[in-house]
Amino acid sequence: MTADQPLAIALVHHPVRDRNGALITAAVTNLDLHDLARSAKTFGVERFYVVTPVAEQQRLVTRLLDHWVVGHGASYNPDRAAALELAAVVDSLDQALADWRQLTSEDALPLLTGAQRCDGISFSMGRQMLKQRPILLTLGTGSGLAEELFENEWPVLEPIAGVAGYNHLPVRAAAAIMLDRIKGTGKEL
Amino acid sequence: MTADQPLAIALVHHPVRDRNGALITAAVTNLDLHDLARSAKTFGVERFYVVTPVAEQQRLVTRLLDHWVVGHGASYNPDRAAALELAAVVDSLDQALADWRQLTSEDALPLLTGAQRCDGISFSMGRQMLKQRPILLTLGTGSGLAEELFENEWPVLEPIAGVAGYNHLPVRAAAAIMLDRIKGTGKEL
């Protein structure tokens, strides 16, 4: 079995949509960072980009990371340090991609996600893609990634299908399931 | 393929352990309720028991559910109403089980979970079990379900294995992955 290429995730706060489809910048929330970092660490993700162009929010994230990765929190709870040290704050998805390509290779590609997309590749194809090139799994906050990001001809992952047509997973749950489906051993199924 | 029996989840706030293994009652958090309800709704879970013996916390949960299920929140965000209407607050896991058995059958059984357990059945066996009897998937807050709950000879589910030995998923992420593994169509893998 071919080994996987490196995997990173990006949590995008701009550009995203609100519930009415309007373009917004979502606020960074403390818990998203903790939850996504811990899920990322569990599944061997190498980098977790927190994408926001808002300087004040960037400072907030930096303070939070300092506390848990090098400050008092690191000795209080080393498991959180191990997860949050994957995180880095960046201005834009382009900047995240540029950094990820520098860390891996120019082949690295975003893999976009969206609960409303019907043009996505299957999770099985996502797993195959990860054997061929580094991937930046890209999740939107608010009500999902803005339309303009889908105009870059980057691949899109199919939505997580539940059993009853309800399609409103929190980004924290969606990220966990996606990482399990793409990186989990799957031996249980 | 045999149809599944009904599935419920219980989020236990007592008895659970803290990071040092001491027996505690964890506080109910708003976000756990939202996230687990939305994951539950996605995967066809029929009931979501919020287990706490603390009267004040029970009132808090009841107020929160009232807001989102019948109050202002229900018209503001019907998708949250559809998820949170699965929730019910109960004093103990015994009470959750009694209610779940009354709703389904006396065969209904808790399926316990714990990141540190090495005596669990596989997810594949969990899927099989759900074809035979109603299940109450039982998750602990804090640092997990207290030892005494494992003395009832109820089945235990294996932990979610990541790729690098890191074993500290948030309960919100663990619940999402477990529901996907037990109820997800799995066609993607």
mmCIF file of C-alpha atoms in Angstrom:
data_model
loop_
_atom_site.group_PDB
_atom_site.id
_atom_site.type_symbol
_atom_site.label_atom_id
_atom_site.label_comp_id
_atom_site.label_asym_id
_atom_site.label_seq_id
_atom_site.Cartn_x
_atom_site.Cartn_y
_atom_site.Cartn_z
ATOM 1 C CA MET A 1 0.000 0.000 0.000
ATOM 2 C CA THR A 2 1.364 3.397 -0.993
ATOM 3 C CA ALA A 3 2.060 5.739 1.900
ATOM 4 C CA ASP A 4 0.018 8.915 2.222
ATOM 5 C CA GLN A 5 1.415 12.288 1.252
ATOM 6 C CA PRO A 6 1.298 14.996 3.955
ATOM 7 C CA LEU A 7 -2.110 16.361 4.966
ATOM 8 C CA ALA A 8 -2.935 19.826 6.354
ATOM 9 C CA ILE A 9 -6.253 21.462 7.189
ATOM 10 C CA ALA A 10 -7.398 25.059 6.826
ATOM 11 C CA LEU A 11 -10.287 26.536 8.800
ATOM 12 C CA VAL A 12 -11.450 29.533 6.797
ATOM 13 C CA HIS A 13 -13.176 32.515 8.475
ATOM 14 C CA HIS A 14 -13.089 34.642 5.311
ATOM 15 C CA PRO A 15 -14.436 34.498 2.662
ATOM 16 C CA VAL A 16 -17.406 32.493 3.951
ATOM 17 C CA ARG A 17 -21.199 32.762 3.716
ATOM 18 C CA ASP A 18 -23.763 33.447 6.417
ATOM 19 C CA ARG A 19 -27.104 31.612 6.638
ATOM 20 C CA ASN A 20 -28.581 33.867 3.964
ATOM 21 C CA GLY A 21 -25.691 33.373 1.570
ATOM 22 C CA ALA A 22 -24.128 36.797 2.161
ATOM 23 C CA LEU A 23 -20.341 37.125 2.137
ATOM 24 C CA ILE A 24 -18.989 37.561 5.680
ATOM 25 C CA THR A 25 -15.941 37.250 7.892
ATOM 26 C CA ALA A 26 -16.807 34.841 10.713
ATOM 27 C CA ALA A 27 -15.355 35.286 14.187
ATOM 28 C CA VAL A 28 -12.705 32.848 15.351
ATOM 29 C CA THR A 29 -13.993 30.711 18.211
ATOM 30 C CA ASN A 30 -11.810 29.228 20.874
ATOM 31 C CA LEU A 31 -13.489 25.846 20.750
ATOM 32 C CA ASP A 32 -13.107 25.388 16.996
ATOM 33 C CA LEU A 33 -9.357 25.745 17.443
ATOM 34 C CA HIS A 34 -9.185 23.213 20.278
ATOM 35 C CA ASP A 35 -11.477 20.691 18.619
ATOM 36 C CA LEU A 36 -9.937 20.840 15.165
ATOM 37 C CA ALA A 37 -6.407 20.743 16.574
ATOM 38 C CA ARG A 38 -7.206 17.618 18.606
ATOM 39 C CA SER A 39 -8.896 15.899 15.664
ATOM 40 C CA ALA A 40 -5.968 16.901 13.442
ATOM 41 C CA LYS A 41 -3.412 15.518 15.896
ATOM 42 C CA THR A 42 -5.382 12.267 16.200
ATOM 43 C CA PHE A 43 -5.277 11.638 12.465
ATOM 44 C CA GLY A 44 -1.696 12.673 11.742
ATOM 45 C CA VAL A 45 -2.440 16.054 10.156
ATOM 46 C CA GLU A 46 0.804 18.040 9.989
ATOM 47 C CA ARG A 47 -0.441 21.619 9.909
ATOM 48 C CA PHE A 48 -3.641 23.429 10.911
ATOM 49 C CA TYR A 49 -4.084 26.848 9.287
ATOM 50 C CA VAL A 50 -6.456 29.280 10.984
ATOM 51 C CA VAL A 51 -7.440 31.664 8.182
ATOM 52 C CA THR A 52 -8.610 35.163 9.114
ATOM 53 C CA PRO A 53 -7.667 38.558 7.667
ATOM 54 C CA VAL A 54 -8.757 40.417 10.834
ATOM 55 C CA ALA A 55 -5.693 41.629 12.743
ATOM 56 C CA GLU A 56 -7.430 41.639 16.128
ATOM 57 C CA GLN A 57 -8.622 38.065 15.650
ATOM 58 C CA GLN A 58 -5.131 37.050 14.600
ATOM 59 C CA ARG A 59 -3.754 38.516 17.834
ATOM 60 C CA LEU A 60 -6.421 36.622 19.794
ATOM 61 C CA VAL A 61 -5.448 33.328 18.149
ATOM 62 C CA THR A 62 -1.759 34.018 18.697
ATOM 63 C CA ARG A 63 -2.349 34.711 22.409
ATOM 64 C CA LEU A 64 -4.403 31.562 22.752
ATOM 65 C CA LEU A 65 -1.744 29.469 21.035
ATOM 66 C CA ASP A 66 0.995 31.047 23.153
ATOM 67 C CA HIS A 67 -0.889 30.138 26.314
ATOM 68 C CA TRP A 68 -1.419 26.493 25.392
ATOM 69 C CA VAL A 69 1.762 25.781 23.446
ATOM 70 C CA VAL A 70 4.463 27.632 25.376
ATOM 71 C CA GLY A 71 2.737 29.284 28.354
ATOM 72 C CA HIS A 72 1.062 28.050 31.515
ATOM 73 C CA GLY A 73 -1.342 25.825 29.571
ATOM 74 C CA ALA A 74 1.477 23.745 28.126
ATOM 75 C CA SER A 75 2.504 22.392 31.509
ATOM 76 C CA TYR A 76 -1.081 22.228 32.777
ATOM 77 C CA ASN A 77 -2.227 20.133 29.822
ATOM 78 C CA PRO A 78 0.546 18.796 27.551
ATOM 79 C CA ASP A 79 -1.998 16.990 25.352
ATOM 80 C CA ARG A 80 -3.466 20.312 24.296
ATOM 81 C CA ALA A 81 0.006 21.662 23.572
ATOM 82 C CA ALA A 82 0.720 18.666 21.336
ATOM 83 C CA ALA A 83 -2.442 19.403 19.347
ATOM 84 C CA LEU A 84 -2.343 23.208 19.222
ATOM 85 C CA GLU A 85 1.296 23.347 18.191
ATOM 86 C CA LEU A 86 0.050 22.260 14.742
ATOM 87 C CA ALA A 87 -1.823 25.559 14.419
ATOM 88 C CA ALA A 88 -0.692 28.690 12.583
ATOM 89 C CA VAL A 89 -2.669 31.822 11.827
ATOM 90 C CA VAL A 90 -2.618 33.205 8.278
ATOM 91 C CA ASP A 91 -4.336 36.019 6.341
ATOM 92 C CA SER A 92 -5.846 34.024 3.516
ATOM 93 C CA LEU A 93 -6.268 30.597 2.002
ATOM 94 C CA ASP A 94 -3.703 31.613 -0.638
ATOM 95 C CA GLN A 95 -1.208 32.272 2.131
ATOM 96 C CA ALA A 96 -1.992 28.926 3.757
ATOM 97 C CA LEU A 97 -1.483 27.175 0.423
ATOM 98 C CA ALA A 98 1.776 29.005 -0.239
ATOM 99 C CA ASP A 99 3.102 27.986 3.180
ATOM 100 C CA TRP A 100 1.934 24.393 2.762
ATOM 101 C CA ARG A 101 3.571 24.175 -0.672
ATOM 102 C CA GLN A 102 6.797 25.524 0.766
ATOM 103 C CA LEU A 103 6.684 22.867 3.508
ATOM 104 C CA THR A 104 5.827 20.034 1.095
ATOM 105 C CA SER A 105 5.813 20.516 -2.677
ATOM 106 C CA GLU A 106 4.333 22.657 -5.460
ATOM 107 C CA ASP A 107 1.975 19.747 -6.136
ATOM 108 C CA ALA A 108 0.052 20.448 -2.919
ATOM 109 C CA LEU A 109 -3.593 21.208 -3.618
ATOM 110 C CA PRO A 110 -6.559 22.471 -1.587
ATOM 111 C CA LEU A 111 -9.435 20.016 -1.267
ATOM 112 C CA LEU A 112 -12.528 22.155 -0.721
ATOM 113 C CA THR A 113 -15.591 21.091 1.259
ATOM 114 C CA GLY A 114 -19.202 22.230 1.400
ATOM 115 C CA ALA A 115 -22.397 20.633 2.654
ATOM 116 C CA GLN A 116 -24.321 21.963 -0.340
ATOM 117 C CA ARG A 117 -21.942 20.828 -3.102
ATOM 118 C CA CYS A 118 -23.059 18.110 -5.477
ATOM 119 C CA ASP A 119 -19.990 18.202 -7.728
ATOM 120 C CA GLY A 120 -17.558 16.658 -5.271
ATOM 121 C CA ILE A 121 -15.219 13.700 -5.539
ATOM 122 C CA SER A 122 -15.926 10.716 -3.280
ATOM 123 C CA PHE A 123 -14.082 10.132 -0.007
ATOM 124 C CA SER A 124 -12.528 7.100 -1.660
ATOM 125 C CA MET A 125 -11.114 9.349 -4.398
ATOM 126 C CA GLY A 126 -9.954 11.763 -1.692
ATOM 127 C CA ARG A 127 -7.967 8.935 -0.109
ATOM 128 C CA GLN A 128 -6.436 8.097 -3.488
ATOM 129 C CA MET A 129 -5.556 11.725 -4.129
ATOM 130 C CA LEU A 130 -3.716 11.890 -0.812
ATOM 131 C CA LYS A 131 -1.457 9.051 -1.984
ATOM 132 C CA GLN A 132 -0.392 11.156 -4.942
ATOM 133 C CA ARG A 133 0.087 14.696 -3.614
ATOM 134 C CA PRO A 134 0.005 16.756 -0.407
ATOM 135 C CA ILE A 135 -3.487 18.033 0.394
ATOM 136 C CA LEU A 136 -4.852 21.049 2.233
ATOM 137 C CA LEU A 137 -8.323 20.012 3.414
ATOM 138 C CA THR A 138 -10.250 23.300 3.480
ATOM 139 C CA LEU A 139 -13.287 23.854 5.719
ATOM 140 C CA GLY A 140 -15.456 26.939 6.023
ATOM 141 C CA THR A 141 -16.932 28.410 9.184
ATOM 142 C CA GLY A 142 -20.264 30.278 9.142
ATOM 143 C CA SER A 143 -22.452 28.573 6.556
ATOM 144 C CA GLY A 144 -19.532 27.439 4.457
ATOM 145 C CA LEU A 145 -16.848 28.546 2.017
ATOM 146 C CA ALA A 146 -17.732 31.436 -0.314
ATOM 147 C CA GLU A 147 -18.524 30.753 -3.961
ATOM 148 C CA GLU A 148 -15.381 32.509 -5.190
ATOM 149 C CA LEU A 149 -13.162 29.799 -3.696
ATOM 150 C CA PHE A 150 -14.863 27.221 -5.903
ATOM 151 C CA GLU A 151 -13.795 29.116 -9.028
ATOM 152 C CA ASN A 152 -10.159 28.026 -8.720
ATOM 153 C CA GLU A 153 -10.650 24.578 -10.263
ATOM 154 C CA TRP A 154 -9.528 22.975 -7.024
ATOM 155 C CA PRO A 155 -11.087 19.605 -6.234
ATOM 156 C CA VAL A 156 -14.151 19.505 -3.985
ATOM 157 C CA LEU A 157 -15.028 16.697 -1.574
ATOM 158 C CA GLU A 158 -18.557 15.271 -1.523
ATOM 159 C CA PRO A 159 -20.703 16.222 1.507
ATOM 160 C CA ILE A 160 -21.082 13.810 4.424
ATOM 161 C CA ALA A 161 -24.305 11.934 3.788
ATOM 162 C CA GLY A 162 -26.315 11.150 6.879
ATOM 163 C CA VAL A 163 -29.313 8.865 6.904
ATOM 164 C CA ALA A 164 -32.290 11.208 6.859
ATOM 165 C CA GLY A 165 -31.459 14.158 4.619
ATOM 166 C CA TYR A 166 -30.416 16.381 7.547
ATOM 167 C CA ASN A 167 -27.298 18.177 6.399
ATOM 168 C CA HIS A 168 -26.225 20.591 9.140
ATOM 169 C CA LEU A 169 -23.198 19.153 10.900
ATOM 170 C CA PRO A 170 -21.078 21.531 12.982
ATOM 171 C CA VAL A 171 -17.716 22.173 11.323
ATOM 172 C CA ARG A 172 -16.109 20.458 14.353
ATOM 173 C CA ALA A 173 -18.043 17.242 13.662
ATOM 174 C CA ALA A 174 -17.623 17.432 9.881
ATOM 175 C CA ALA A 175 -13.854 17.854 10.238
ATOM 176 C CA ALA A 176 -13.616 14.863 12.585
ATOM 177 C CA ILE A 177 -15.610 12.604 10.255
ATOM 178 C CA MET A 178 -13.707 13.741 7.158
ATOM 179 C CA LEU A 179 -10.339 13.088 8.789
ATOM 180 C CA ASP A 180 -11.520 9.671 9.961
ATOM 181 C CA ARG A 181 -12.763 8.808 6.470
ATOM 182 C CA ILE A 182 -9.627 10.061 4.728
ATOM 183 C CA LYS A 183 -6.954 9.029 7.244
ATOM 184 C CA GLY A 184 -8.664 6.483 9.508
ATOM 185 C CA THR A 185 -7.491 2.917 9.132
ATOM 186 C CA GLY A 186 -11.042 1.935 8.198
ATOM 187 C CA LYS A 187 -10.344 -1.552 9.525
ATOM 188 C CA GLU A 188 -13.470 -1.301 11.629
ATOM 189 C CA LEU A 189 -15.788 -1.138 8.629
ATOM 190 C CA MET B 1 -29.383 -6.283 4.635
ATOM 191 C CA THR B 2 -31.211 -6.274 7.978
ATOM 192 C CA ALA B 3 -32.544 -2.910 9.049
ATOM 193 C CA ASP B 4 -31.038 -1.254 12.099
ATOM 194 C CA GLN B 5 -32.799 -1.233 15.443
ATOM 195 C CA PRO B 6 -33.333 2.216 17.028
ATOM 196 C CA LEU B 7 -30.277 4.098 18.291
ATOM 197 C CA ALA B 8 -30.093 6.666 21.106
ATOM 198 C CA ILE B 9 -27.144 8.462 22.666
ATOM 199 C CA ALA B 10 -26.494 9.501 26.260
ATOM 200 C CA LEU B 11 -24.058 12.250 27.221
ATOM 201 C CA VAL B 12 -23.132 11.561 30.832
ATOM 202 C CA HIS B 13 -22.031 14.377 33.197
ATOM 203 C CA HIS B 14 -22.096 12.145 36.273
ATOM 204 C CA PRO B 15 -20.492 9.825 37.215
ATOM 205 C CA VAL B 16 -17.410 10.770 35.197
ATOM 206 C CA ARG B 17 -13.691 11.185 35.905
ATOM 207 C CA ASP B 18 -11.533 14.287 35.853
ATOM 208 C CA ARG B 19 -8.010 14.366 34.403
ATOM 209 C CA ASN B 20 -6.616 12.832 37.578
ATOM 210 C CA GLY B 21 -9.147 10.039 37.678
ATOM 211 C CA ALA B 22 -11.237 11.514 40.492
ATOM 212 C CA LEU B 23 -15.000 11.064 40.435
ATOM 213 C CA ILE B 24 -16.744 14.303 39.457
ATOM 214 C CA THR B 25 -19.922 15.820 38.070
ATOM 215 C CA ALA B 26 -19.019 17.754 34.935
ATOM 216 C CA ALA B 27 -20.853 20.941 33.984
ATOM 217 C CA VAL B 28 -23.216 20.809 31.040
ATOM 218 C CA THR B 29 -21.936 22.951 28.181
ATOM 219 C CA ASN B 30 -24.140 24.615 25.637
ATOM 220 C CA LEU B 31 -21.987 23.597 22.701
ATOM 221 C CA ASP B 32 -21.930 19.902 23.554
ATOM 222 C CA LEU B 33 -25.710 19.892 23.348
ATOM 223 C CA HIS B 34 -25.806 21.651 19.983
ATOM 224 C CA ASP B 35 -23.028 19.585 18.442
ATOM 225 C CA LEU B 36 -24.226 16.201 19.645
ATOM 226 C CA ALA B 37 -27.817 16.978 18.716
ATOM 227 C CA ARG B 38 -26.792 17.946 15.175
ATOM 228 C CA SER B 39 -24.588 14.859 14.765
ATOM 229 C CA ALA B 40 -27.392 12.711 16.189
ATOM 230 C CA LYS B 41 -29.949 14.156 13.786
ATOM 231 C CA THR B 42 -27.582 13.640 10.850
ATOM 232 C CA PHE B 43 -27.224 9.942 11.572
ATOM 233 C CA GLY B 44 -30.822 9.103 12.425
ATOM 234 C CA VAL B 45 -30.410 8.865 16.208
ATOM 235 C CA GLU B 46 -33.880 8.928 17.783
ATOM 236 C CA ARG B 47 -33.158 10.220 21.272
ATOM 237 C CA PHE B 48 -30.354 12.219 22.933
ATOM 238 C CA TYR B 49 -30.244 11.928 26.727
ATOM 239 C CA VAL B 50 -28.420 14.657 28.625
ATOM 240 C CA VAL B 51 -27.520 13.001 31.933
ATOM 241 C CA THR B 52 -26.987 15.209 34.973
ATOM 242 C CA PRO B 53 -28.262 14.878 38.539
ATOM 243 C CA VAL B 54 -27.756 18.598 39.271
ATOM 244 C CA ALA B 55 -31.142 20.352 39.434
ATOM 245 C CA GLU B 56 -29.761 23.739 38.423
ATOM 246 C CA GLN B 57 -28.037 22.276 35.383
ATOM 247 C CA GLN B 58 -31.221 20.458 34.460
ATOM 248 C CA ARG B 59 -33.094 23.756 34.547
ATOM 249 C CA LEU B 60 -30.405 25.329 32.363
ATOM 250 C CA VAL B 61 -30.726 22.550 29.772
ATOM 251 C CA THR B 62 -34.517 22.771 29.857
ATOM 252 C CA ARG B 63 -34.395 26.519 29.268
ATOM 253 C CA LEU B 64 -31.953 26.093 26.420
ATOM 254 C CA LEU B 65 -34.099 23.414 24.791
ATOM 255 C CA ASP B 66 -37.235 25.524 25.247
ATOM 256 C CA HIS B 67 -35.552 28.421 23.485
ATOM 257 C CA TRP B 68 -34.421 26.405 20.482
ATOM 258 C CA VAL B 69 -37.256 23.910 20.177
ATOM 259 C CA VAL B 70 -40.379 25.944 20.950
ATOM 260 C CA GLY B 71 -39.220 29.515 21.620
ATOM 261 C CA HIS B 72 -37.691 32.262 19.520
ATOM 262 C CA GLY B 73 -34.813 30.056 18.363
ATOM 263 C CA ALA B 74 -37.163 27.607 16.652
ATOM 264 C CA SER B 75 -38.314 30.159 14.074
ATOM 265 C CA TYR B 76 -34.865 31.776 13.844
ATOM 266 C CA ASN B 77 -33.158 28.482 13.060
ATOM 267 C CA PRO B 78 -35.473 25.518 12.330
ATOM 268 C CA ASP B 79 -32.484 23.233 11.683
ATOM 269 C CA ARG B 80 -31.424 23.571 15.314
ATOM 270 C CA ALA B 81 -34.967 22.872 16.463
ATOM 271 C CA ALA B 82 -35.019 19.690 14.389
ATOM 272 C CA ALA B 83 -31.816 18.544 16.089
ATOM 273 C CA LEU B 84 -32.438 19.684 19.668
ATOM 274 C CA GLU B 85 -35.943 18.249 19.798
ATOM 275 C CA LEU B 86 -34.205 14.870 20.122
ATOM 276 C CA ALA B 87 -32.802 15.945 23.502
ATOM 277 C CA ALA B 88 -34.189 15.115 26.933
ATOM 278 C CA VAL B 89 -32.603 15.753 30.319
ATOM 279 C CA VAL B 90 -32.499 12.893 32.852
ATOM 280 C CA ASP B 91 -31.031 12.313 36.314
ATOM 281 C CA SER B 92 -28.974 9.221 35.605
ATOM 282 C CA LEU B 93 -27.913 6.717 32.987
ATOM 283 C CA ASP B 94 -30.333 4.247 34.612
ATOM 284 C CA GLN B 95 -33.164 6.671 33.993
ATOM 285 C CA ALA B 96 -32.075 7.181 30.384
ATOM 286 C CA LEU B 97 -32.000 3.423 29.885
ATOM 287 C CA ALA B 98 -35.407 2.946 31.498
ATOM 288 C CA ASP B 99 -36.909 5.591 29.216
ATOM 289 C CA TRP B 100 -35.190 4.176 26.134
ATOM 290 C CA ARG B 101 -36.437 0.670 26.961
ATOM 291 C CA GLN B 102 -39.953 1.998 27.382
ATOM 292 C CA LEU B 103 -39.718 3.675 23.969
ATOM 293 C CA THR B 104 -38.230 0.600 22.278
ATOM 294 C CA SER B 105 -37.910 -2.749 24.040
ATOM 295 C CA GLU B 106 -36.490 -4.411 27.159
ATOM 296 C CA ASP B 107 -33.684 -5.685 24.927
ATOM 297 C CA ALA B 108 -32.212 -2.176 24.640
ATOM 298 C CA LEU B 109 -28.665 -2.054 25.961
ATOM 299 C CA PRO B 110 -26.119 0.689 26.718
ATOM 300 C CA LEU B 111 -22.971 0.561 24.614
ATOM 301 C CA LEU B 112 -20.289 2.242 26.718
ATOM 302 C CA THR B 113 -17.317 4.161 25.344
ATOM 303 C CA GLY B 114 -13.934 5.177 26.701
ATOM 304 C CA ALA B 115 -10.683 6.264 25.095
ATOM 305 C CA GLN B 116 -8.675 4.199 27.591
ATOM 306 C CA ARG B 117 -10.584 0.914 27.265
ATOM 307 C CA CYS B 118 -8.851 -2.054 25.667
ATOM 308 C CA ASP B 119 -11.672 -4.542 26.253
ATOM 309 C CA GLY B 120 -14.099 -3.144 23.704
ATOM 310 C CA ILE B 121 -15.938 -4.714 20.808
ATOM 311 C CA SER B 122 -15.053 -3.510 17.298
ATOM 312 C CA PHE B 123 -17.126 -0.934 15.429
ATOM 313 C CA SER B 124 -18.044 -3.705 13.023
ATOM 314 C CA MET B 125 -19.489 -5.691 15.932
ATOM 315 C CA GLY B 126 -21.244 -2.535 17.119
ATOM 316 C CA ARG B 127 -22.948 -2.280 13.731
ATOM 317 C CA GLN B 128 -24.000 -5.916 13.979
ATOM 318 C CA MET B 129 -25.331 -5.438 17.510
ATOM 319 C CA LEU B 130 -27.503 -2.550 16.316
ATOM 320 C CA LYS B 131 -29.192 -4.907 13.849
ATOM 321 C CA GLN B 132 -30.250 -7.110 16.740
ATOM 322 C CA ARG B 133 -31.362 -4.755 19.514
ATOM 323 C CA PRO B 134 -31.876 -1.067 20.325
ATOM 324 C CA ILE B 135 -28.713 0.597 21.596
ATOM 325 C CA LEU B 136 -27.972 3.505 23.904
ATOM 326 C CA LEU B 137 -24.507 4.764 22.856
ATOM 327 C CA THR B 138 -23.095 6.207 26.069
ATOM 328 C CA LEU B 139 -20.410 8.907 26.112
ATOM 329 C CA GLY B 140 -18.735 10.528 29.091
ATOM 330 C CA THR B 141 -17.818 14.183 29.488
ATOM 331 C CA GLY B 142 -14.811 15.258 31.586
ATOM 332 C CA SER B 143 -12.151 12.594 31.128
ATOM 333 C CA GLY B 144 -14.654 9.833 30.514
ATOM 334 C CA LEU B 145 -17.206 7.558 32.135
ATOM 335 C CA ALA B 146 -16.517 6.490 35.738
ATOM 336 C CA GLU B 147 -15.285 2.988 36.462
ATOM 337 C CA GLU B 148 -18.519 1.976 38.212
ATOM 338 C CA LEU B 149 -20.449 2.149 34.932
ATOM 339 C CA PHE B 150 -18.180 -0.545 33.497
ATOM 340 C CA GLU B 151 -19.229 -2.952 36.249
ATOM 341 C CA ASN B 152 -22.686 -3.558 34.769
ATOM 342 C CA GLU B 153 -21.539 -6.085 32.159
ATOM 343 C CA TRP B 154 -22.731 -3.780 29.408
ATOM 344 C CA PRO B 155 -20.793 -3.956 26.139
ATOM 345 C CA VAL B 156 -17.985 -1.465 25.562
ATOM 346 C CA LEU B 157 -16.959 -0.040 22.192
ATOM 347 C CA GLU B 158 -13.284 0.036 21.182
ATOM 348 C CA PRO B 159 -11.599 3.474 21.221
ATOM 349 C CA ILE B 160 -11.176 5.431 17.988
ATOM 350 C CA ALA B 161 -7.672 4.657 16.790
ATOM 351 C CA GLY B 162 -5.879 7.558 15.158
ATOM 352 C CA VAL B 163 -2.610 7.245 13.322
ATOM 353 C CA ALA B 164 -0.016 8.394 15.811
ATOM 354 C CA GLY B 165 -1.044 7.200 19.273
ATOM 355 C CA TYR B 166 -2.654 10.518 20.207
ATOM 356 C CA ASN B 167 -5.865 9.635 21.977
ATOM 357 C CA HIS B 168 -7.544 12.834 23.161
ATOM 358 C CA LEU B 169 -10.485 13.558 20.899
ATOM 359 C CA PRO B 170 -13.120 15.994 22.167
ATOM 360 C CA VAL B 171 -16.356 14.182 23.019
ATOM 361 C CA ARG B 172 -17.981 16.181 20.211
ATOM 362 C CA ALA B 173 -15.568 14.755 17.641
ATOM 363 C CA ALA B 174 -15.643 11.236 19.105
ATOM 364 C CA ALA B 175 -19.449 11.164 18.999
ATOM 365 C CA ALA B 176 -19.483 12.314 15.371
ATOM 366 C CA ILE B 177 -16.973 9.672 14.279
ATOM 367 C CA MET B 178 -18.700 6.892 16.246
ATOM 368 C CA LEU B 179 -22.090 7.713 14.727
ATOM 369 C CA ASP B 180 -20.554 7.808 11.260
ATOM 370 C CA ARG B 181 -18.863 4.457 11.809
ATOM 371 C CA ILE B 182 -21.961 2.806 13.270
ATOM 372 C CA LYS B 183 -24.687 4.422 11.168
ATOM 373 C CA GLY B 184 -22.865 5.914 8.157
ATOM 374 C CA THR B 185 -23.498 4.211 4.859
ATOM 375 C CA GLY B 186 -19.782 3.500 4.577
ATOM 376 C CA LYS B 187 -20.111 3.489 0.812
ATOM 377 C CA GLU B 188 -17.334 6.017 0.582
ATOM 378 C CA LEU B 189 -14.715 3.642 1.964
#
